[in-house]
Coordinates of C-alpha atoms and ligand atoms in Angstrom, one line a residue:
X1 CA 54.0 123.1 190.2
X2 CA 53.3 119.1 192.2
X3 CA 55.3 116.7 192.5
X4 CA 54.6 115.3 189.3
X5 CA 56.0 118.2 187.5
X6 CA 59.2 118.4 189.5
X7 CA 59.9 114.6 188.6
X8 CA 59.3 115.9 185.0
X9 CA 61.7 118.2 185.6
X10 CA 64.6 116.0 186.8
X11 CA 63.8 113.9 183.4
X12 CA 65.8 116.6 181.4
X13 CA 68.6 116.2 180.3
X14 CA 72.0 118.4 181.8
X15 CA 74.0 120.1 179.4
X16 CA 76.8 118.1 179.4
X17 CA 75.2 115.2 179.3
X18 CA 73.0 116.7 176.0
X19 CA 76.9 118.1 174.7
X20 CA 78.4 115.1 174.9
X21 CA 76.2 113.7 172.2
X22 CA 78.2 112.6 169.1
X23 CA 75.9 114.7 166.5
X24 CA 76.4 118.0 168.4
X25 CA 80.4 116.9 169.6
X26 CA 80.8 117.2 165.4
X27 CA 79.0 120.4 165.0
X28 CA 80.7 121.7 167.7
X29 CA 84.2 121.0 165.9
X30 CA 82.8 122.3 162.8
X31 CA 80.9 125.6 164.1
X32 CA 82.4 126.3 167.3
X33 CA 81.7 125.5 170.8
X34 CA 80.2 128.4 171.9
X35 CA 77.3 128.4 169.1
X36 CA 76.3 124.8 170.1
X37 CA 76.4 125.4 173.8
X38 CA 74.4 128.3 173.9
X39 CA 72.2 126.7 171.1
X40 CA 71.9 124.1 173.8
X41 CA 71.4 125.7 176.4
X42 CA 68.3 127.7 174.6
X43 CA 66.9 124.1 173.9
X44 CA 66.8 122.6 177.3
X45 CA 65.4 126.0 178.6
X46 CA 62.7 125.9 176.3
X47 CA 62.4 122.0 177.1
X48 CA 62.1 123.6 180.5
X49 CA 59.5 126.0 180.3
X50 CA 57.6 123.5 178.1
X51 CA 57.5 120.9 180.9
X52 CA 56.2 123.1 183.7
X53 CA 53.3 124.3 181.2
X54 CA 52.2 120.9 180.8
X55 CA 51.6 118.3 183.2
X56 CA 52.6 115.0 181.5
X57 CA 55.5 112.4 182.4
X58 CA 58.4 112.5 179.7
X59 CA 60.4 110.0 179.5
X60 CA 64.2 110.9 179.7
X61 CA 65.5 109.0 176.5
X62 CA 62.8 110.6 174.3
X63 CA 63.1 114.5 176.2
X64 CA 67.5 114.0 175.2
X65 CA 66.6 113.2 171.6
X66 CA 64.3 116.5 171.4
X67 CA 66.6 118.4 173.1
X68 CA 69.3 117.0 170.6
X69 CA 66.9 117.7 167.4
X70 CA 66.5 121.4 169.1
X71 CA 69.3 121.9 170.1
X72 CA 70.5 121.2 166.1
X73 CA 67.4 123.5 165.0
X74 CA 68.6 126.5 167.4
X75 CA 72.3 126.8 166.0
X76 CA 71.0 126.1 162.4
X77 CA 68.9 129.8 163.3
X78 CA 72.0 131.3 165.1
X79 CA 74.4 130.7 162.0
X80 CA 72.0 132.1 159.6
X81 CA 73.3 135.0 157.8
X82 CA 70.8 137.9 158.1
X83 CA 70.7 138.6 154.2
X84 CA 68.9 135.9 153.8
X85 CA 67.8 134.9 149.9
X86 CA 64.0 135.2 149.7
X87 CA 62.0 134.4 146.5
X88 CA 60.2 137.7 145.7
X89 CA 56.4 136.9 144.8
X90 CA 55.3 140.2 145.0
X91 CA 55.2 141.6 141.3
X92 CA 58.1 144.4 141.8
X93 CA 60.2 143.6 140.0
X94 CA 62.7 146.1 141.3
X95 CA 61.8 145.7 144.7
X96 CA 64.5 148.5 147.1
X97 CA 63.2 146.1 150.2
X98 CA 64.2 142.5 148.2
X99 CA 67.6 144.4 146.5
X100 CA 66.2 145.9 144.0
X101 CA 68.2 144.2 140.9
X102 CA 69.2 140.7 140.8
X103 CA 72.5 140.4 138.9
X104 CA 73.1 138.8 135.0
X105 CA 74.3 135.7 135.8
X106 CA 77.9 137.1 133.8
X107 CA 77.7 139.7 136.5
X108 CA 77.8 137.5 139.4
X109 CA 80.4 135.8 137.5
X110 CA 82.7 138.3 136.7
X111 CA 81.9 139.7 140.9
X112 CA 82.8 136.2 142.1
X113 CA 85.8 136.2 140.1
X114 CA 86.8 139.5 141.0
X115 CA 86.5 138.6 144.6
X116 CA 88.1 135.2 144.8
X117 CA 91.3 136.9 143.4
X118 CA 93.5 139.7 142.5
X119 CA 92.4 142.1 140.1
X120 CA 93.5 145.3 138.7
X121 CA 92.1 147.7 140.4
X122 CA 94.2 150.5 141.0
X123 CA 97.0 149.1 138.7
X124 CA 98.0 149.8 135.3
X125 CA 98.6 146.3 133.4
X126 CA 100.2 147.8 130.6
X127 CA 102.5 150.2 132.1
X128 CA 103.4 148.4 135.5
X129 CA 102.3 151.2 137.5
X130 CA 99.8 152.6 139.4
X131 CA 96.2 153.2 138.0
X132 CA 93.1 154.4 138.9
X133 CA 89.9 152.7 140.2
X134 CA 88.1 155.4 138.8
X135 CA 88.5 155.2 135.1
X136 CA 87.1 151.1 135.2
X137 CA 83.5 151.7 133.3
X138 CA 84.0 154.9 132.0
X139 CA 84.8 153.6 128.3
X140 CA 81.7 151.5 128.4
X141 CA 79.8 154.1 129.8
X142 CA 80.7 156.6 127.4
X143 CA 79.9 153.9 124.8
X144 CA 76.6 153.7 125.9
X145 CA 75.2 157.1 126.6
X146 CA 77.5 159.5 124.6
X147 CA 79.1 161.1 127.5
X148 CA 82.7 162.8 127.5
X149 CA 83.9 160.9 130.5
X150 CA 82.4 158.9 134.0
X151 CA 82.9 158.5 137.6
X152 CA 81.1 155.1 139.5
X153 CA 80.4 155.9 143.0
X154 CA 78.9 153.8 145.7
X155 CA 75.1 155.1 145.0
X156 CA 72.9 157.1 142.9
X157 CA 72.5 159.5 145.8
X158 CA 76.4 159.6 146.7
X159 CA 76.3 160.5 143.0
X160 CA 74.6 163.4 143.3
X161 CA 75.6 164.3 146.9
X162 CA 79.8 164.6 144.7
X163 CA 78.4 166.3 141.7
X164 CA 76.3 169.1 144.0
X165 CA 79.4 169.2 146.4
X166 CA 82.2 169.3 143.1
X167 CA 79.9 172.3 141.3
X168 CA 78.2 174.1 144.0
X169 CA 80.3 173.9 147.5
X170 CA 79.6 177.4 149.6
X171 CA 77.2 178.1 146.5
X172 CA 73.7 178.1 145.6
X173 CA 71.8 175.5 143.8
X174 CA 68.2 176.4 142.2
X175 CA 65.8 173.3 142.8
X176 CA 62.4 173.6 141.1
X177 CA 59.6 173.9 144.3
X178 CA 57.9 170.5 142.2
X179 CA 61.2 168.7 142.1
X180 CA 62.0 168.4 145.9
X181 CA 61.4 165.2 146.1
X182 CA 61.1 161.9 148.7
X183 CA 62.4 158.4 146.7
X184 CA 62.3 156.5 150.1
X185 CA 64.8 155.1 152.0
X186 CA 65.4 158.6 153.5
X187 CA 66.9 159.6 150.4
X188 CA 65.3 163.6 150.5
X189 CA 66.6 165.9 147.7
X190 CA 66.8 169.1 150.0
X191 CA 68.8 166.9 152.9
X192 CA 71.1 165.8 149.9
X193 CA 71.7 169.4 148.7
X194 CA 71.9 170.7 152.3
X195 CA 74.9 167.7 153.2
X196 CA 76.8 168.6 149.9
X197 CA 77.7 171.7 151.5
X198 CA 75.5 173.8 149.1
X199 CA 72.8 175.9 149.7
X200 CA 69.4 175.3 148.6
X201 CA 67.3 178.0 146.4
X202 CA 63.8 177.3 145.6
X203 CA 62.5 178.4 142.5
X204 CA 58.6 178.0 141.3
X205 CA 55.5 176.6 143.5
X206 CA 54.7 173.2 143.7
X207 CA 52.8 172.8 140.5
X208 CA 53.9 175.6 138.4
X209 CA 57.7 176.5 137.6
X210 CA 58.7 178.9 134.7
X211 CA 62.2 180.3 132.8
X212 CA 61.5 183.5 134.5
X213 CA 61.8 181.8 138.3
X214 CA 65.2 180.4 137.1
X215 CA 66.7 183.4 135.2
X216 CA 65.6 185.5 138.1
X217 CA 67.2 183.6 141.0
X218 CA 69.9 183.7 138.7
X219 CA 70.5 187.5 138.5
X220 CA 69.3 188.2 142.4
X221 CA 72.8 186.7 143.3
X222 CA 75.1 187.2 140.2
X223 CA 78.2 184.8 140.7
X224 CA 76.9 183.3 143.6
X225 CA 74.8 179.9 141.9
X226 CA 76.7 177.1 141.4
X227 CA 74.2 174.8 139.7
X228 CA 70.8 174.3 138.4
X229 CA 69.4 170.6 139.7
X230 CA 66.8 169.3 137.9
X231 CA 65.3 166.0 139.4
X232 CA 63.5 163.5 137.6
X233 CA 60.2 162.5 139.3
X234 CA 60.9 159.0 139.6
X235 CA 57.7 157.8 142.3
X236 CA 55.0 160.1 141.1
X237 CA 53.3 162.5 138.5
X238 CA 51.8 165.8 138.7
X239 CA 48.9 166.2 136.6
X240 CA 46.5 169.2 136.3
X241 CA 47.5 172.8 136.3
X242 CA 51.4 171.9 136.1
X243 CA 54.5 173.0 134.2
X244 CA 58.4 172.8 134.6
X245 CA 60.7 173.9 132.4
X246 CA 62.8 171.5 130.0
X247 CA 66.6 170.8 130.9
X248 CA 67.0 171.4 126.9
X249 CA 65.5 175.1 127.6
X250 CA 67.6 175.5 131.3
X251 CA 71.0 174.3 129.0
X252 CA 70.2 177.3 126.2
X253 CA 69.3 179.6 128.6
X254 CA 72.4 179.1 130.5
X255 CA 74.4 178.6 126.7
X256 CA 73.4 182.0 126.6
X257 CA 74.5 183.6 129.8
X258 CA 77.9 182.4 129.4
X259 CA 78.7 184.2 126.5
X260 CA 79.2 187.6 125.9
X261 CA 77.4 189.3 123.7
X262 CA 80.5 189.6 120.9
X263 CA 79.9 185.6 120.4
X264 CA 76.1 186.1 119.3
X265 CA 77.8 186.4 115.9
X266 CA 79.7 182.4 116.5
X267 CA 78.2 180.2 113.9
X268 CA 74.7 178.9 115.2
X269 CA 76.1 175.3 114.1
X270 CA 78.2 175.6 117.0
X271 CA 76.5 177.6 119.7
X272 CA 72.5 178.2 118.9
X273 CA 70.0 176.5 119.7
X274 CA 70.6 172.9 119.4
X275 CA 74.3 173.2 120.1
X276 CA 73.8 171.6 123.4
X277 CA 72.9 168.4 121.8
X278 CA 75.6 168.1 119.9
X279 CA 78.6 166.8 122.3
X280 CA 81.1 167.7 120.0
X281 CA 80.3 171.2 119.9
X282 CA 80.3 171.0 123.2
X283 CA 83.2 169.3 124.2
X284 CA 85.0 172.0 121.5
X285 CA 82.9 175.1 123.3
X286 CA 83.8 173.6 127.0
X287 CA 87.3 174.2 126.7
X288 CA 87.4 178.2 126.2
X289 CA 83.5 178.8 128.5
X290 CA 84.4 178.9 132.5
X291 CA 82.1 176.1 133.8
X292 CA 80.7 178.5 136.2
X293 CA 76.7 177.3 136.7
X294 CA 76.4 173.7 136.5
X295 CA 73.5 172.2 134.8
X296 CA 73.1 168.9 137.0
X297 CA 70.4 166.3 136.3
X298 CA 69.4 163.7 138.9
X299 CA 67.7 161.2 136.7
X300 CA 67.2 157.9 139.3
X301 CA 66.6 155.0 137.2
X302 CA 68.9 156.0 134.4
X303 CA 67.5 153.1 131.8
X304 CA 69.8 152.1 129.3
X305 CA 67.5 151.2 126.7
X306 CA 64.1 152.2 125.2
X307 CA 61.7 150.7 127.8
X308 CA 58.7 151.7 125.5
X309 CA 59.2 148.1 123.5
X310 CA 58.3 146.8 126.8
X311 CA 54.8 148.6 126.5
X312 CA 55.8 151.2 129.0
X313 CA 56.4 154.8 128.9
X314 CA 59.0 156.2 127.8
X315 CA 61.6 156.6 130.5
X316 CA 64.4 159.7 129.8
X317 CA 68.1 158.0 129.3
X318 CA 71.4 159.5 130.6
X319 CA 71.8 159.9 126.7
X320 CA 68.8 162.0 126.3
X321 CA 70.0 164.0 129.4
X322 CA 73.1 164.5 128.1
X323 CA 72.1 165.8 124.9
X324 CA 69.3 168.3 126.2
X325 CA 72.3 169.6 127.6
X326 CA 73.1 168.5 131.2
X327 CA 76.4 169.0 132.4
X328 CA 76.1 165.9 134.8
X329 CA 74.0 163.3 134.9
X330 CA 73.8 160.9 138.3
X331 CA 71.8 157.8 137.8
X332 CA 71.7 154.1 140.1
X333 CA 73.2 151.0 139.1
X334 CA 70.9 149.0 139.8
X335 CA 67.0 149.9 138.8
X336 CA 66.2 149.7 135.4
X337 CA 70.4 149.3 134.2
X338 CA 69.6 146.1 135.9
X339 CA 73.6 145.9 137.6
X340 CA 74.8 145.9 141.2
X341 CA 74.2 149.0 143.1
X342 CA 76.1 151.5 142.2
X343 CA 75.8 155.6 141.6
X344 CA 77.3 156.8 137.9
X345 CA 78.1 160.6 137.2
X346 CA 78.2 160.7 133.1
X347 CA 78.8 164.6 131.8
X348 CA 81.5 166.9 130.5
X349 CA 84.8 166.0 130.9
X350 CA 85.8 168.9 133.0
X351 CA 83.6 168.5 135.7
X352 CA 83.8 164.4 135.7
X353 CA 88.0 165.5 136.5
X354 CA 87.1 167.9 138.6
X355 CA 84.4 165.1 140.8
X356 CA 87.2 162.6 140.4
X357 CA 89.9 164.4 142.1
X358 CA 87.5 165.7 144.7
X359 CA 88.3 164.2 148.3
X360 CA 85.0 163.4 148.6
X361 CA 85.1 160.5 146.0
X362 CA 87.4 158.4 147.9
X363 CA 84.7 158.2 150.9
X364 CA 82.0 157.5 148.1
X365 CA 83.9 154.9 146.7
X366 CA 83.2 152.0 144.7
X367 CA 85.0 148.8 145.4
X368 CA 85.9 146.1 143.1
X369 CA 82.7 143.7 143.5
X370 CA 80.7 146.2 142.1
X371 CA 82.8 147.0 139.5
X372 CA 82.9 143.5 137.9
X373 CA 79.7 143.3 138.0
X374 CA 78.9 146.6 136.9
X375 CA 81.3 146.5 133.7
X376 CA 79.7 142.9 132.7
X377 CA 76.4 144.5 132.8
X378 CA 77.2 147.4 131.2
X379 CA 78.7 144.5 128.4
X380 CA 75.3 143.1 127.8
X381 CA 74.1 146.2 127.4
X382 CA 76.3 147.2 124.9
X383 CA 75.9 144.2 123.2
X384 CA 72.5 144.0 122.9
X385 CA 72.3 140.8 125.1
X386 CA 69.2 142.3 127.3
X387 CA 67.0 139.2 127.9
X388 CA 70.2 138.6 129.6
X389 CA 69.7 140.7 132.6
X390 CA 67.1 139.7 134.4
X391 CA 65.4 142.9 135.5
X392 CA 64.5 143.9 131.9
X393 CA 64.0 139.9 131.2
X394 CA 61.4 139.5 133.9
X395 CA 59.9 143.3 132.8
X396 CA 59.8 142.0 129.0
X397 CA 57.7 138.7 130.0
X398 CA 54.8 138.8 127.8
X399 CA 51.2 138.7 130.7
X400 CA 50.7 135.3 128.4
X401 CA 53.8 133.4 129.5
X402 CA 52.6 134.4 133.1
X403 CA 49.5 133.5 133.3
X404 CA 50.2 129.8 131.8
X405 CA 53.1 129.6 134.4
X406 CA 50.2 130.7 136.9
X407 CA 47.9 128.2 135.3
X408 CA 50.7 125.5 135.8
X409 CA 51.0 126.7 139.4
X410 CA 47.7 126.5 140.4
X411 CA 47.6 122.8 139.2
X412 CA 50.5 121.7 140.9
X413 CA 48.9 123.0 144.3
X414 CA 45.7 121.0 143.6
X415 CA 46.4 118.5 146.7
X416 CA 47.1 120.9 149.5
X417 CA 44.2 120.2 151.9
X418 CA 42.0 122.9 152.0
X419 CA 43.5 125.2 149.6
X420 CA 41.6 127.1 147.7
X421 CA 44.0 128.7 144.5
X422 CA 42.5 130.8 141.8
X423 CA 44.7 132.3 138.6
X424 CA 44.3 135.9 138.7
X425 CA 45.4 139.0 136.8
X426 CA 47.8 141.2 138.7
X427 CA 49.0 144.9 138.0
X428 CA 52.2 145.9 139.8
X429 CA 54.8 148.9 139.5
X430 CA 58.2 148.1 138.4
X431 CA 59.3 149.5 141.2
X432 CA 62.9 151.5 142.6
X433 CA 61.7 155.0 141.8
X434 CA 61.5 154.2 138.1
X435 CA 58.8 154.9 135.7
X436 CA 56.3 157.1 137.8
X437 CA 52.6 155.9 137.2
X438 CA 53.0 153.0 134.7
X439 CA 51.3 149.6 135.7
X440 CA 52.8 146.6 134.1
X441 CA 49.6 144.0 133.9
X442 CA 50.9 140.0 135.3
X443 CA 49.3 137.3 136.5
X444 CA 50.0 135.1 139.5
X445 CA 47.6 132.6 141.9
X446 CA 45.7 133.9 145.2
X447 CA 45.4 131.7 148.0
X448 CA 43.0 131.1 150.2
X449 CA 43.2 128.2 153.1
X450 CA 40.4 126.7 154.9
X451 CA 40.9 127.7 159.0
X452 CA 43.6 130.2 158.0
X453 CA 43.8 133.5 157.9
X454 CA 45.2 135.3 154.9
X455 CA 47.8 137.5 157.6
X456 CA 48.6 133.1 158.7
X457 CA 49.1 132.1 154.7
X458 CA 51.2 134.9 154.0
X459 CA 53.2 134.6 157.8
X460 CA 53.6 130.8 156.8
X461 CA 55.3 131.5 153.1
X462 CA 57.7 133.8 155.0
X463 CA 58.5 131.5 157.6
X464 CA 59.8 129.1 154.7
X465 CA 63.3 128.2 153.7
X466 CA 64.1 130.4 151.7
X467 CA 61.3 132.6 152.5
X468 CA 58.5 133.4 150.0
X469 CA 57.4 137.0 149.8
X470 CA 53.5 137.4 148.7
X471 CA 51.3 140.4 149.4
X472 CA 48.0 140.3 150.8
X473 CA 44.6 141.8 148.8
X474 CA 41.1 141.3 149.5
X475 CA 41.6 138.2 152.3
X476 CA 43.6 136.5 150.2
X477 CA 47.6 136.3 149.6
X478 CA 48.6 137.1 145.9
X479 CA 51.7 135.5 144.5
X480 CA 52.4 137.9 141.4
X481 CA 54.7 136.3 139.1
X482 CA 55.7 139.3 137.2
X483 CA 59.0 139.1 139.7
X484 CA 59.3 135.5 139.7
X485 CA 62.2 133.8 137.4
X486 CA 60.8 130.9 135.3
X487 CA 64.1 128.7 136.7
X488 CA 62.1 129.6 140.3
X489 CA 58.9 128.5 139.8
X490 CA 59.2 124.5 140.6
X491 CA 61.0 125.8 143.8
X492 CA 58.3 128.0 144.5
X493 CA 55.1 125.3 144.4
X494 CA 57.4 123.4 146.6
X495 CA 57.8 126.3 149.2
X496 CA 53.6 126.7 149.2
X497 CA 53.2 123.3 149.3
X498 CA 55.9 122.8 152.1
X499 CA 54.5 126.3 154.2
X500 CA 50.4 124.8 153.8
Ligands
PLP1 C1 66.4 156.1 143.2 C2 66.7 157.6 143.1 C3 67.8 158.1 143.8 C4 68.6 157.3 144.7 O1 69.3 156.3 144.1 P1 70.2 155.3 145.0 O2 70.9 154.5 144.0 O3 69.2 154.5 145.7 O4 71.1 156.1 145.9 C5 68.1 159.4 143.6 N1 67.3 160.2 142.7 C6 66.3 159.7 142.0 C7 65.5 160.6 141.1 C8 66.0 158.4 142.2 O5 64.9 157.9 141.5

């Protein structure tokens, strides 16, 4: 470095000089002195390097002021929270990466509420005396899918890693070969089972698994199987040369096991072939049968409601599960129930006691955030207020509404300089290991900018405030409003006009 860039250097400003500053003397009181000094200090070091790349004069009154306006910038980033709101552009609706489901407004409500105060969580209003956090839900929930009794735990997986544990601890559990499956996020089936303390039979190949795979498993180690999983393939299909065998036809077949051949003559009302699916003859059979072989379905998404008026496929329900004859039923909060993350066991009473009072269940559990929100959810649901949760809201949207909100984007980004925006049809997944296969058709607006590259659009919208999350196809960056709330969408032209 000359001499010229030494003098430059002696232009900069010290750090008490740059603290003493009346802006950053206030921060300071308001944030703490340790995140504006290091903030500062940052600032004059970049000033630093900054000055020794180039070789021009600064003047010291105009270097203090940027060191000032960095020094503001820098602590602004430090006291950022990490989980960050983001406006999610990319079509998935239930996006695991973004959160998966954004709350009902009631649900953030009734969390915000339940945070800011005392609630009764573990308290018995009525009596005065100690309750259980376990039994909040569980009326709704049996409203809604028809099950004896239910347990919330902290997540879908932690669901199933209590009910394999509660049935099948020491014991064997009979997987189908096409049913050990990967959702992402680490979440494998096999390391689930293994962790629960159970051990893991396969039964069938990959493509192909029959009644005889089962019933044999079954009679190579009599006494020793402690449940039957089935898993619901929630991020693919198998096509082709495939079967699998039906829970309804695993329930029977197991319906039969259990009883001795003297009950063969027990009124087929009760006991034959569809008495699985009816809960009352189940609930009246459960009491006398020893709940030896638990019939355990992992069913992911566990929808609520019959996505097929959305144009989609149909999508089983706990409900359905329940009544082909599943014994328990783990399914998330938050995909297509649209509610905060949560994992819910709904099944025969028996074994919903026997997960409750299982020490496991206090390290899975829930706490009272999720709760509120959960049980105003589950209210809408019941209710039949569904355009009120936004998941199946933003699913519902009609491609027609999209593309005129895409239409009214792509006018409103008419002045940026060089921007080249074109309406565009979209097809995305919904997303969080629900409905395997099915494309929901949108529209949204690719972008394309003059001396950018599509990687520099799409790194620009991110760098925003709040960040905007596209995706990139064919050079350009797609913003897919299939994910995008119509009360969003004037803050999102102002984030591309802002970023470009
Ligand atoms: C998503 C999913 C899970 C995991 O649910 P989390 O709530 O994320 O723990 C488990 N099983 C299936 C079949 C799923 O689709």
């Amino acid at each position: 470095m000359g001499a010229e860039g030494e003098t430059a250097l002696r232009a900069l400003p010290s750090l008490s000089v740059l603290l003493a500053r009346p802006l950053l003397e206030r921060l300071a009181e308001r944030h703490g002195r340790a995140v504006i000094v290091a903030a500062a200090q940052a600032a004059v070091d970049e000033l630093r390097e900054e000055l020794r790349a180039e070789s021009v004069a600064p003047n010291r009154a105009e270097l203090l002021v940027r060191a000032e306006a960095l020094t503001v910038r820098r602590a602004r980033e430090a006291r950022r929270t990490t989980l960050r709101r983001v406006v999610n552009a990319t079509g998935v609706v239930i996006h695991t990466n973004l959160g998966r489901a954004p709350l009902a407004r009631a649900a953030a409500l009734a969390a915000a509420r339940a945070g800011r105060g005392y609630v009764a969580l573990e308290y018995d209003v009525a009596r005065g005396v100690r309750g259980s956090r376990y039994t909040h839900c569980e009326r709704l929930l049996r409203e809604l899918t028809g099950a004896e009794g239910a347990l919330v735990v902290n997540n879908c997986a932690a669901a199933l890693l209590l009910a394999l544990n509660t049935a099948a601890e020491g014991r064997a559990v009979l997987v189908s070969r096409g049913e050990m499956i990967e959702i992402g996020g680490g979440f494998r089936v096999h390391e689930i089972l293994a962790k629960s303390g159970a051990r893991l039979v396969e039964v069938g190949a990959t493509n192909k698994t029959h009644m005889a795979d089962y019933v044999r498993a079954l009679d190579a180690t009599p006494g020793e199987v402690g449940a039957i999983l089935k898993v619901h393939r929630s991020n693919f299909v198998q096509t082709g040369f495939v079967a699998e065998v039906e829970l309804r036809d695993l329930a029977e077949m197991l319906d039969r096991r259990k009883r001795p051949e003297d009950e063969t003559a027990a009124p087929a009302a009760a006991t034959g072939a569809t008495g699985r699916s009816d809960p009352v003859a189940r609930s009246e059979g459960s009491a006398e049968r020893a709940p030896d072989v638990a019939l355990v379905h992992d069913l992911g998404s566990g929808c609520l409601t019959d996505v097929r008026s959305f144009g989609l496929p149909r999508e089983p329900t706990p409900a359905d599960a329940l009544a082909d004859g599943a014994d328990l039923v783990a399914f998330s909060g938050d995909k297509l129930l649209g509610g905060p993350q949560a994992g819910i066991l709904v099944g025969r009473k028996d074994w919903i006691a026997r997960a409750r009072s299982n020490p496991l269940t206090r390290a899975l559990r829930v706490d009272k955030l999720t709760l509120a929100a959960l049980e105003a959810t589950l209210q809408l649901h019941l209710s039949g207020r569904l355009d009120e949760i936004p998941v199946l809201d933003l699913i519902g949207r009609p491609v027609r509404e999209l593309r005129e909100a895409a239409e009214r984007l792509r006018t409103e980004l008419g002045g940026v300089p060089g921007l080249e925006a074109e309406v565009v049809e979209t097809e995305t997944r919904v997303g969080g290991g629900s409905l395997p296969g099915a494309l929901l058709p949108g529209a949204g607006v690719a972008l394309r900018q003059t001396g950018r590259t599509a990687g520099e659009v799409e790194e620009r919208l991110r760098g925003g405030s709040p960040p905007l999350i596209g995706r990139i196809a064919e050079d350009r960056v797609i913003l897919d409003l299939r994910s995008v709330a119509p009360s969003e969408l004037a803050l999102l032209a102002r984030l591309v006009r802002r970023a470009l």
